[in-house]
Short mmCIF file of C-alpha atoms in Angstrom, two decimals:
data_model
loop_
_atom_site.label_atom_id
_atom_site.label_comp_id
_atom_site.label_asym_id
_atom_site.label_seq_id
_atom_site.Cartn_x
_atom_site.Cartn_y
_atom_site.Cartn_z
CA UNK H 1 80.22 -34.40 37.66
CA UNK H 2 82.40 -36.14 35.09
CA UNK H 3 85.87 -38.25 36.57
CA UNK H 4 87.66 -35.48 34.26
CA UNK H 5 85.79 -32.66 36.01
CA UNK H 6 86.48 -34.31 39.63
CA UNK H 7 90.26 -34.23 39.21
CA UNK H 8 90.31 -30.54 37.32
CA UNK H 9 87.96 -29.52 40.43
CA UNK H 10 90.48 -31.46 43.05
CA UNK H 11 93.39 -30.40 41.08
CA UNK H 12 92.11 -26.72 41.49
CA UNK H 13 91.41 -27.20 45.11
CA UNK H 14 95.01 -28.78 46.05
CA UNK H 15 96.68 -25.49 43.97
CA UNK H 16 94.69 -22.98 45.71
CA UNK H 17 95.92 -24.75 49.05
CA UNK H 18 99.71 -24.27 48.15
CA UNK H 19 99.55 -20.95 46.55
CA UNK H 20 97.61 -19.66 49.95
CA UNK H 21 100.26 -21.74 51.62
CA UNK H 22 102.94 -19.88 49.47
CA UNK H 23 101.75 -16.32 50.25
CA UNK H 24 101.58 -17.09 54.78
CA UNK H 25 105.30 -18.72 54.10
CA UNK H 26 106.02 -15.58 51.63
CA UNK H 27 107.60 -17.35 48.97
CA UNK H 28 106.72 -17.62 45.39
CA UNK H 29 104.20 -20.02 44.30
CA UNK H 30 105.06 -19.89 40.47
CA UNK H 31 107.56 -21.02 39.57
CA UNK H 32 108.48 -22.66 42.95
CA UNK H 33 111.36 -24.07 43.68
CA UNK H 34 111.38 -28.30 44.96
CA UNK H 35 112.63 -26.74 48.71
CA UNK H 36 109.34 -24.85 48.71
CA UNK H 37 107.31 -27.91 47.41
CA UNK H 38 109.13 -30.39 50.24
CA UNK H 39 108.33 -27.72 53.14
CA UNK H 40 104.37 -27.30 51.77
CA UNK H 41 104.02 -31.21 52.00
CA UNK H 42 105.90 -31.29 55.48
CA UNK H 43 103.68 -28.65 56.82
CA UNK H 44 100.68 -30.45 55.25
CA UNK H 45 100.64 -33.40 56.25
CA UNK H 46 98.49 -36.25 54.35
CA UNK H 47 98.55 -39.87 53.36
CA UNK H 48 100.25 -40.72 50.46
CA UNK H 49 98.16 -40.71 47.79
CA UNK H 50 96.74 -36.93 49.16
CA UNK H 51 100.43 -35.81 48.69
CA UNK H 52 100.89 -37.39 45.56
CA UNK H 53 97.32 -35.52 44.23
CA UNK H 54 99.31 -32.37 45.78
CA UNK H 55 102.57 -33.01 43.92
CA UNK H 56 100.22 -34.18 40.59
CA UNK H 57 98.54 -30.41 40.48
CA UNK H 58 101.42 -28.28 41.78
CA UNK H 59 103.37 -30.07 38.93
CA UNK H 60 100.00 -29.56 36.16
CA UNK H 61 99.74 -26.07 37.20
CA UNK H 62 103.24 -25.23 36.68
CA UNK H 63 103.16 -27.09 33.10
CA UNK H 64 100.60 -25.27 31.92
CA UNK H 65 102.32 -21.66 32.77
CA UNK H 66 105.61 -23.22 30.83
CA UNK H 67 107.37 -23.49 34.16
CA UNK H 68 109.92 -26.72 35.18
CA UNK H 69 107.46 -28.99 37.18
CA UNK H 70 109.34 -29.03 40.96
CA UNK H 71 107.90 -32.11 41.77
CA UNK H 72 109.72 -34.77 39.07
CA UNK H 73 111.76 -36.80 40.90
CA UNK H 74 114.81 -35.38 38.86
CA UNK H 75 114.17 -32.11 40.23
CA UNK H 76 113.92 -33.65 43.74
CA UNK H 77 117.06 -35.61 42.69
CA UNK H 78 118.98 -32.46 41.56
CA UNK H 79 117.59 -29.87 44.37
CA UNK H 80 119.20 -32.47 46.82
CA UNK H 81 122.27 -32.81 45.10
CA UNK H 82 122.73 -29.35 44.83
CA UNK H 83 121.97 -28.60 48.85
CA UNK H 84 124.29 -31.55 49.54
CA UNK H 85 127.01 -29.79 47.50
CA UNK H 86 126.34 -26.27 48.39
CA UNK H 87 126.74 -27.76 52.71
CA UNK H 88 130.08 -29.25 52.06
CA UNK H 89 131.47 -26.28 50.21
CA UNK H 90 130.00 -23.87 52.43
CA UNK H 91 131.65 -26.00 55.16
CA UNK H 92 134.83 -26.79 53.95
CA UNK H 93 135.35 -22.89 53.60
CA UNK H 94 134.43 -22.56 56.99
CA UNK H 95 137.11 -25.23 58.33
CA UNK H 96 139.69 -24.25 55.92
CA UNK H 97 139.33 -20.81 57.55
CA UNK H 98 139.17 -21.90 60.82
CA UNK H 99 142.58 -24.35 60.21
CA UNK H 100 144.31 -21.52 58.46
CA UNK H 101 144.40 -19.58 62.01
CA UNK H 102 145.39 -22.09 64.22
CA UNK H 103 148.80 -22.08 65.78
CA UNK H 104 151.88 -23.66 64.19
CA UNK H 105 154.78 -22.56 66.57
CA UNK H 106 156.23 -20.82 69.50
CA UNK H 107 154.11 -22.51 71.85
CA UNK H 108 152.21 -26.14 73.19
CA UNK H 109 149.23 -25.14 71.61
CA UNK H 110 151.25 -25.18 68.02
CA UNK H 111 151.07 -29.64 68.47
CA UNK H 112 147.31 -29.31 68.97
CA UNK H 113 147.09 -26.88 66.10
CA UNK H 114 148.92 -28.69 63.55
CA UNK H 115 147.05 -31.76 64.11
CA UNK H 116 143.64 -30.29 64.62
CA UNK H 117 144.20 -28.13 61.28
CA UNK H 118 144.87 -31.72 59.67
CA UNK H 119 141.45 -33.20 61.33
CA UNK H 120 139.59 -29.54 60.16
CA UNK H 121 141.28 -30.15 56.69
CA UNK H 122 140.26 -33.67 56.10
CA UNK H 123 136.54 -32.87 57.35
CA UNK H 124 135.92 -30.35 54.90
CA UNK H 125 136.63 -32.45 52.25
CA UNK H 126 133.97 -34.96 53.68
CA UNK H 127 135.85 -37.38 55.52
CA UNK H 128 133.44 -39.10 57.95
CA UNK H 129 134.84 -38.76 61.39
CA UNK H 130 135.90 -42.77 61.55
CA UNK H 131 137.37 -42.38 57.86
CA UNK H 132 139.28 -39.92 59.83
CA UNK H 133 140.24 -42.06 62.72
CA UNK H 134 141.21 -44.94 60.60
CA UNK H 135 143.05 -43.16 58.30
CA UNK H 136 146.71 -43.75 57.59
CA UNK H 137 149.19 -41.16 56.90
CA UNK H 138 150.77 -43.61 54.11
CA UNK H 139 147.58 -42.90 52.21
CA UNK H 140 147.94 -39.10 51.93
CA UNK H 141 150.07 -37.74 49.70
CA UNK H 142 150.96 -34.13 48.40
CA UNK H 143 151.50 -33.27 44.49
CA UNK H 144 152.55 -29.74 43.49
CA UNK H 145 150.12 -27.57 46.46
CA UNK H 146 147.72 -30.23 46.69
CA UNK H 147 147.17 -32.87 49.13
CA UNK H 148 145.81 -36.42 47.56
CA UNK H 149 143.98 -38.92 49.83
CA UNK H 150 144.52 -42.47 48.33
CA UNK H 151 143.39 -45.73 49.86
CA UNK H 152 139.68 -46.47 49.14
CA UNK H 153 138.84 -42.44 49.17
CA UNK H 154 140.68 -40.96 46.24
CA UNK H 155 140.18 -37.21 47.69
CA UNK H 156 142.18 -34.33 45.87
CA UNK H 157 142.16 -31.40 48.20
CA UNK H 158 143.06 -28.67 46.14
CA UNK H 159 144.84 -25.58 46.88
CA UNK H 160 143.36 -22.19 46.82
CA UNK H 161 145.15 -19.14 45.95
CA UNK H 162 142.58 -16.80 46.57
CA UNK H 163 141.44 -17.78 49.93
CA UNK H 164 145.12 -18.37 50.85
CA UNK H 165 144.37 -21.99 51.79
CA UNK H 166 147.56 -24.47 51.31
CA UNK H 167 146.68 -27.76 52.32
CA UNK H 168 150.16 -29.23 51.25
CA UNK H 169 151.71 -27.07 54.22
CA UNK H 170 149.15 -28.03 56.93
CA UNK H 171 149.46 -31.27 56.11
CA UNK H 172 153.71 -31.51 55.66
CA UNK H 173 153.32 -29.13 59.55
CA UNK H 174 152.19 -32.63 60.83
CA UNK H 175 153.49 -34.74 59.37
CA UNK H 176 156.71 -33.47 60.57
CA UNK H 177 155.73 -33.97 63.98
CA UNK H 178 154.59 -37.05 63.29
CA UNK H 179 157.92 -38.46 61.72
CA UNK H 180 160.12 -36.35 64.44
CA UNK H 181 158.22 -37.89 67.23
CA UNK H 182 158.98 -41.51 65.67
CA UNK H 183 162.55 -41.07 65.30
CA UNK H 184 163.32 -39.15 68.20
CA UNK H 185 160.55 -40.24 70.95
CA UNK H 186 161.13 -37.22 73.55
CA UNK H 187 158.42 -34.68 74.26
CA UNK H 188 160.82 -31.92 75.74
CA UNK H 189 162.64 -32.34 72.19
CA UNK H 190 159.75 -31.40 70.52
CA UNK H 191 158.53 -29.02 72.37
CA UNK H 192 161.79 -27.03 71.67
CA UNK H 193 161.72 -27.71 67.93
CA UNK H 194 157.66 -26.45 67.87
CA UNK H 195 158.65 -23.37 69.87
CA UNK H 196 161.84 -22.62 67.16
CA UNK H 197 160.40 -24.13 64.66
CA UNK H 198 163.37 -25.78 63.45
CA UNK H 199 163.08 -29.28 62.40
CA UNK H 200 165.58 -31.30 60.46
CA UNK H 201 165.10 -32.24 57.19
CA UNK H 202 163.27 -35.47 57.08
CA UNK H 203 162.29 -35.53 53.51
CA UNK H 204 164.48 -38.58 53.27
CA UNK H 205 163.30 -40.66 55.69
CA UNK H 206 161.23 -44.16 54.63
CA UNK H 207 157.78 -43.82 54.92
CA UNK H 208 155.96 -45.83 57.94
CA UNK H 209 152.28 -46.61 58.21
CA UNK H 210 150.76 -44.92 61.64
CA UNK H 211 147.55 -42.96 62.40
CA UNK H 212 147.19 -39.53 61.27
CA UNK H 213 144.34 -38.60 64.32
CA UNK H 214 146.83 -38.98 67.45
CA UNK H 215 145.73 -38.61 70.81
CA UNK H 216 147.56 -36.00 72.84
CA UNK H 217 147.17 -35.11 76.54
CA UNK H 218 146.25 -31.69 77.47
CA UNK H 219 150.19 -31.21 78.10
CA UNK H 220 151.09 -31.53 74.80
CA UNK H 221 152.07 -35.35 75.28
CA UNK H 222 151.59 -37.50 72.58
CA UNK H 223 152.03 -41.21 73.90
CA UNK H 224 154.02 -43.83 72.94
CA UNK H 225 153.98 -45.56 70.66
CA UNK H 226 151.33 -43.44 69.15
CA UNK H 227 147.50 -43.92 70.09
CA UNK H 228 144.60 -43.27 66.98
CA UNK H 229 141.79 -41.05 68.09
CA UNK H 230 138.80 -42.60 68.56
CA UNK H 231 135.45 -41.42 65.37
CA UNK H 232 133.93 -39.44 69.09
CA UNK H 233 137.02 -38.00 69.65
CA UNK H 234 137.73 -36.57 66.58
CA UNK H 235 134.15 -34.89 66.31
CA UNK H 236 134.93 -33.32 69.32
CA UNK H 237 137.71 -31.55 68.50
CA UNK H 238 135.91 -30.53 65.09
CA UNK H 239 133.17 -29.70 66.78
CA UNK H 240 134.72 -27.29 69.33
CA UNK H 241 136.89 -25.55 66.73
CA UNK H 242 133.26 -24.71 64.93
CA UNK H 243 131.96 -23.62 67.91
CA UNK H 244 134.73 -21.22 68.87
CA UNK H 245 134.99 -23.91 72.19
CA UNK H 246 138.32 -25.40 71.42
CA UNK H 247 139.71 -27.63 74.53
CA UNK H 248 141.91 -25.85 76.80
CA UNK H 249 145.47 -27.06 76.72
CA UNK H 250 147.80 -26.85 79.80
CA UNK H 251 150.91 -25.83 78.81
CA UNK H 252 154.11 -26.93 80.97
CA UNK H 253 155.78 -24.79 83.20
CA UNK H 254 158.91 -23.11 81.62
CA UNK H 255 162.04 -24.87 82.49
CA UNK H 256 164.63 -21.65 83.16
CA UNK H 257 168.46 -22.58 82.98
CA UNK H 258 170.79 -19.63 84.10
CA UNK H 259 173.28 -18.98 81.60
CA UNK H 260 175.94 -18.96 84.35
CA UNK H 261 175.33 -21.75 86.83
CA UNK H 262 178.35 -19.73 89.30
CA UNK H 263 176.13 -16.99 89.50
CA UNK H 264 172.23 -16.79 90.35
CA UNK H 265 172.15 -14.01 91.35
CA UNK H 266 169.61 -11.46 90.47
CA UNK H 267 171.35 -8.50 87.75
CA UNK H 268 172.20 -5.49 89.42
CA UNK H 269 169.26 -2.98 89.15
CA UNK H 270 166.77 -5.18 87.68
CA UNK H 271 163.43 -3.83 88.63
CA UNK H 272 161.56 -5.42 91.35
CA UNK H 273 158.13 -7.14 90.30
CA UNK H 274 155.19 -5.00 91.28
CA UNK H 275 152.01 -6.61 92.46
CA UNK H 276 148.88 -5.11 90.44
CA UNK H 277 145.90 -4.17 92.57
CA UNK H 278 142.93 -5.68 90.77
CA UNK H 279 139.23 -5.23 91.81
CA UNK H 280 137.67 -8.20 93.81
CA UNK H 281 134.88 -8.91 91.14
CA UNK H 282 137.66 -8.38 88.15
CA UNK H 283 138.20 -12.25 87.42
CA UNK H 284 134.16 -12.88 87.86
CA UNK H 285 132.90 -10.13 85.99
CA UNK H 286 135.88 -11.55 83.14
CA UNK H 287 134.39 -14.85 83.16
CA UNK H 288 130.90 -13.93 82.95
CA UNK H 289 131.47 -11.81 80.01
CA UNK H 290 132.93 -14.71 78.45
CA UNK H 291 130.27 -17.22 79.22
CA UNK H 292 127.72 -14.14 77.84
CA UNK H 293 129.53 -14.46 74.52
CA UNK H 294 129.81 -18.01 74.11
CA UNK H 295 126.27 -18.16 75.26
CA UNK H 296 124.89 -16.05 72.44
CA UNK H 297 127.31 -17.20 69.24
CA UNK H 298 128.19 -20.93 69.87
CA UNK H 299 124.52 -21.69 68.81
CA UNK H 300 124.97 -20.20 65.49
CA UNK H 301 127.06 -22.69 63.29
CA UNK H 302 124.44 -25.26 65.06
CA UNK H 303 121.40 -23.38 64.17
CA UNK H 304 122.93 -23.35 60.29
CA UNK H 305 123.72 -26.96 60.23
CA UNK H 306 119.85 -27.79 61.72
CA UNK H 307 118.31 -25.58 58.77
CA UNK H 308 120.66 -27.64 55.92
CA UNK H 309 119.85 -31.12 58.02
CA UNK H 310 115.79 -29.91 57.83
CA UNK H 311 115.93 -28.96 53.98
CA UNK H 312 118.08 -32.61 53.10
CA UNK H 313 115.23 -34.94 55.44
CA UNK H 314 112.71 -32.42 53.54
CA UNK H 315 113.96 -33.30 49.95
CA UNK H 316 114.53 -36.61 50.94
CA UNK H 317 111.76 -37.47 52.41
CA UNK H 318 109.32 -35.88 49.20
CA UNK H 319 112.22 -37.93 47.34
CA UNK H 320 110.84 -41.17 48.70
CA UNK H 321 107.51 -40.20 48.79
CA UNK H 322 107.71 -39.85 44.25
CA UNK H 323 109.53 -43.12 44.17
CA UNK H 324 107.23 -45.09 45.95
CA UNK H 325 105.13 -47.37 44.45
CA UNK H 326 101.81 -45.89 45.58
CA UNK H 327 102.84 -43.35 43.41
CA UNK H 328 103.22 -45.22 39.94
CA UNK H 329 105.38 -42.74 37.98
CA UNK H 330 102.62 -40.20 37.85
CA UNK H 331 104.11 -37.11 39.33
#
């Protein structure tokens, strides 16, 4: 047998292995796509130059049917860019949502919403969770309805009509707080402002550097002077808002002032307070129906992040594997 016969007879061999491979995985063998190419080799596995002879007649075969050749490392290149791209606007989507129902007022929870729709926010447009942490609120700006992260990122977030997303407002919510808090340092204060949500005008006030991740206690108390979360500490709170686990805040008890101090006195004919009669297992069975839930759905937004994670280390590694030097610019 002839060298030229050898490789047309390996070359054969290595094809019928991925279009067999192709059919078990049901997918289409020709054209395939460089996803379907990167899984084959993972699930194959073989030295280097056995994957490369794999690539080499995947690639010929496709050539010669007048199809794109997956295995160029510009189709690598591109697949990966595009998966990359497709993740972070698949996930920004899912944080804007996720920010746009968070509480803004009326209640303790409205701090932790304002700030953790400002974490969600920043995420989606693919902060890193330290970029988050260090981030200064002197470097984000808003023009028009969108918000503009300066410093060494140069991030427009843009606003979207459609999907009713308006990242100016969740970012000017708080950054109200933020300035409020500075210039009048009292956590009852603000606590009555969040629940009327009635701040004063501030647009006037100077500018001062500070963190934009704050800590803040489960009470809704925001130390100071002002604490920066730590990279951990934001992921947390992004990662329980994905989850549908948010941390559980403690609100304070209600402080109630009688509007005549004279008279405490209960109003004539106000209704006494009747005890309900609940069953014995009615908290337990509550719980365990919530546990149930969260048992069955928090896995979800996990399982969809491991299958994007598998399909980038997939591209990447077949990425690697073209640009090595075993493989001499062949494929």
């Amino acid at each position: 047998m002839t060298p030229r016969q050898s490789m047309v007879s390996n070359y054969s061999y290595q094809w019928s292995l991925f279009a067999d491979w192709c059919a078990a995985a049901d997918v289409e063998a020709l054209p395939a796509s460089p996803i379907t190419l990167a899984e084959f080799l993972a699930e194959n596995p073989g030295g280097a130059a056995v994957q490369l002879r794999r690539v080499s007649a995947i690639n010929r075969a496709h050539l010669d049917a007048g199809q794109p050749a997956p295995g160029r490392v510009t189709s690598i290149r591109i697949a990966l860019d595009s998966a990359r791209s497709d993740r972070m606007i698949q996930r920004a989507e899912q944080y804007q949502v996720i920010a746009a129902g968070l509480t803004t007022s009326g209640s303790t929870a409205a701090l932790f919403g304002r700030r953790d729709a400002v974490l969600l926010v920043l995420a989606g447009a693919g902060l890193s969770y330290r970029a988050i942490a260090e981030l200064d609120r002197t470097d984000i700006t808003t023009r028009g309805d969108s918000v503009w992260i300066g410093g060494r990122h140069r991030i427009r977030i843009a606003h979207n009509a459609a999907a009713g997303f308006e990242p100016a407002t969740i970012w000017d919510r708080w950054h109200t707080v933020l300035q409020f808090s500075e210039h009048y340092p009292s956590t009852t204060l603000l606590a009555e402002h969040l629940q009327r949500n009635t701040f004063p005008d501030m647009a006037g006030l100077p500018q001062r550097r500070g963190p934009v991740a704050v800590s803040i206690d489960r009470w809704g108390h925001m130390p100071l002077p002002v604490t920066a979360m730590t990279a951990a500490e934001v992921g947390a709170v992004i990662a329980g808002h994905r989850t549908g686990v948010s941390p559980l805040h403690t609100p304070p008890r209600p402080i109630i002032r009688p509007s005549d101090s004279s008279d405490q006195s209960d109003p004539i004919g106000a209704p006494e307070p009747v005890a309900a009669e609940l069953d014995s297992g009615y908290y337990r069975s509550g719980v365990e129906a919530r546990r149930r839930a969260h048992t069955a759905l928090a896995d979800v937004p996990d399982m969809v992040d491991d299958v994007e994670d598998r399909i980038e280390q997939l591209l990447n590694r077949t990425l690697q594997l073209l640009e090595s030097p075993a493989s001499g610019g062949s494929t």
